[in-house]
Short mmCIF file of C-alpha atoms in Angstrom, two decimals:
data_model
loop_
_atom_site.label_atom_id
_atom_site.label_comp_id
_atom_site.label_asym_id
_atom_site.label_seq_id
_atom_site.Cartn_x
_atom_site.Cartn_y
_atom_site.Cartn_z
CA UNK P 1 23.00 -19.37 -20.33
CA UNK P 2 26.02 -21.12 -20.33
CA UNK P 3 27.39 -23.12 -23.28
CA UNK P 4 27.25 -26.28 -20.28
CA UNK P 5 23.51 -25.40 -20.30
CA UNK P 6 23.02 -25.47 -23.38
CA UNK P 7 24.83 -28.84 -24.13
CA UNK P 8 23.24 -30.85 -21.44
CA UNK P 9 19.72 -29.14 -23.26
CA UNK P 10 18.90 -26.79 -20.24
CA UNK P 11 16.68 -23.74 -21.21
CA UNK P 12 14.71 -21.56 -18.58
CA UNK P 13 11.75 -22.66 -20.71
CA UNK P 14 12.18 -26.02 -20.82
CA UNK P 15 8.93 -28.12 -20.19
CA UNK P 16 10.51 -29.89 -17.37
CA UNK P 17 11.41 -26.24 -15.56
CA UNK P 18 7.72 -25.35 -15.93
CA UNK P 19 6.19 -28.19 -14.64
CA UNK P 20 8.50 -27.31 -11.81
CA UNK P 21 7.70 -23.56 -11.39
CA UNK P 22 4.29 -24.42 -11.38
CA UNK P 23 4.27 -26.91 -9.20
CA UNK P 24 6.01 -25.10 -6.52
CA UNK P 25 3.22 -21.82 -7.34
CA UNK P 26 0.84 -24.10 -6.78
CA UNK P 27 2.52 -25.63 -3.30
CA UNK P 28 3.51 -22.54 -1.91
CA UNK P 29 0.14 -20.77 -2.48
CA UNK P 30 -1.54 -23.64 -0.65
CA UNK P 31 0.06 -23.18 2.80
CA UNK P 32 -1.20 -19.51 2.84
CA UNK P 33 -2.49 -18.90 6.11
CA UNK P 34 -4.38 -15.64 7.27
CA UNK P 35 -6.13 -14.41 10.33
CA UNK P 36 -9.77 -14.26 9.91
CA UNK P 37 -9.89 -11.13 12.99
CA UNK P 38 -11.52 -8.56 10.78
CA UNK P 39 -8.63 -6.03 11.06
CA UNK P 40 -6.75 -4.52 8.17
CA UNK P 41 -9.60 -5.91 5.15
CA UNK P 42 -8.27 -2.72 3.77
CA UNK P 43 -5.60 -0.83 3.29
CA UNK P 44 -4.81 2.32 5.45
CA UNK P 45 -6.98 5.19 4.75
CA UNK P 46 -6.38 8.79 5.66
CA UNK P 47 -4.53 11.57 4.43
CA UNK P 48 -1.13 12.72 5.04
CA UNK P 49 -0.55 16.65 5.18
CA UNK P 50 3.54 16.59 3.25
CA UNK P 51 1.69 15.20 -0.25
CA UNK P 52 -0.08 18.77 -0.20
CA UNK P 53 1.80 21.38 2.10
CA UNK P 54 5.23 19.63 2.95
CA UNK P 55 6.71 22.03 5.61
CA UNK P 56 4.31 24.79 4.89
CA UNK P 57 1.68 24.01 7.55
CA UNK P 58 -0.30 25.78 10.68
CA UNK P 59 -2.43 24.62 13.08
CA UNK P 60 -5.56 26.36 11.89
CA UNK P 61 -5.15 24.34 7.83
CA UNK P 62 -4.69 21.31 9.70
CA UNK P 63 -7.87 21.92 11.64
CA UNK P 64 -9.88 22.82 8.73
CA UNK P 65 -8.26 19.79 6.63
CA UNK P 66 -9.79 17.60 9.98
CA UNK P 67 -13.21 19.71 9.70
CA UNK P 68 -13.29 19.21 5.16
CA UNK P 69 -12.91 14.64 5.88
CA UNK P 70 -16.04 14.96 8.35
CA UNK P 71 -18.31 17.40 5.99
CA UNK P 72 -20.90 15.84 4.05
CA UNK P 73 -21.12 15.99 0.25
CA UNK P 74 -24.19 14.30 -1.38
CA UNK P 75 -24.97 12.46 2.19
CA UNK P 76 -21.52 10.92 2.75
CA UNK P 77 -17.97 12.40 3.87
CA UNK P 78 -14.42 11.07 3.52
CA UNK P 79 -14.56 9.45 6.81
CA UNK P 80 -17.94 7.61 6.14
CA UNK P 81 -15.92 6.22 3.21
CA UNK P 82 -12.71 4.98 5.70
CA UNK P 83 -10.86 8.18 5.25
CA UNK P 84 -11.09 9.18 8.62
CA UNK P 85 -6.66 9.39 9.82
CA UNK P 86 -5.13 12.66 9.68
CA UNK P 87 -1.08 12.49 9.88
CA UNK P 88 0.61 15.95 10.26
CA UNK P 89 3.98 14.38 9.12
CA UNK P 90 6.73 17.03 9.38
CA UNK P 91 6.95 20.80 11.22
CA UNK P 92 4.61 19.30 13.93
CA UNK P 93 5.72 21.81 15.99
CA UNK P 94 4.27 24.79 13.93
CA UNK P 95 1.10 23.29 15.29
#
């Protein structure tokens, strides 16, 4: 802060700035509108195959990464659970 700042008795903690910051928290989280459509009440799921294989892929892993998320373990599978997107994202063309 500048010596100004400090003269005139400005701090960034100052009671008077915090009454401020909250009020405008308090203002601005008050005009928060959303769509109430159902769609994206989650984040995307799926898996993407560069986390795991990068360039090194085929189409026969990528079918039997597509044939793991649908197999059942103890009654439920990735995809039961939202993990149901596959995204082959580089060396598409090996596929």
């Amino acid at each position: 802060w500048t010596s100004t700042d400090r003269a005139i008795g400005f701090s960034p903690l100052s009671p008077n700035i915090m009454q401020r910051g909250s009020l405008l928290f308090v203002a601005g989280a008050s005009v928060v509108l959303a769509n109430d459509n159902g769609l994206a009440l989650t984040p995307p799921l799926g898996w993407r195959s560069w986390n795991l294989y990068g360039a090194n892929v085929n189409q026969t892993l990528i079918e039997s990464i597509m044939d793991g998320m649908i197999v059942k373990h103890n009654g439920t599978s990735l995809c039961d659970l939202g993990y149901c997107d596959v995204g082959l994202d580089d060396n598409w063309q090996a596929c």
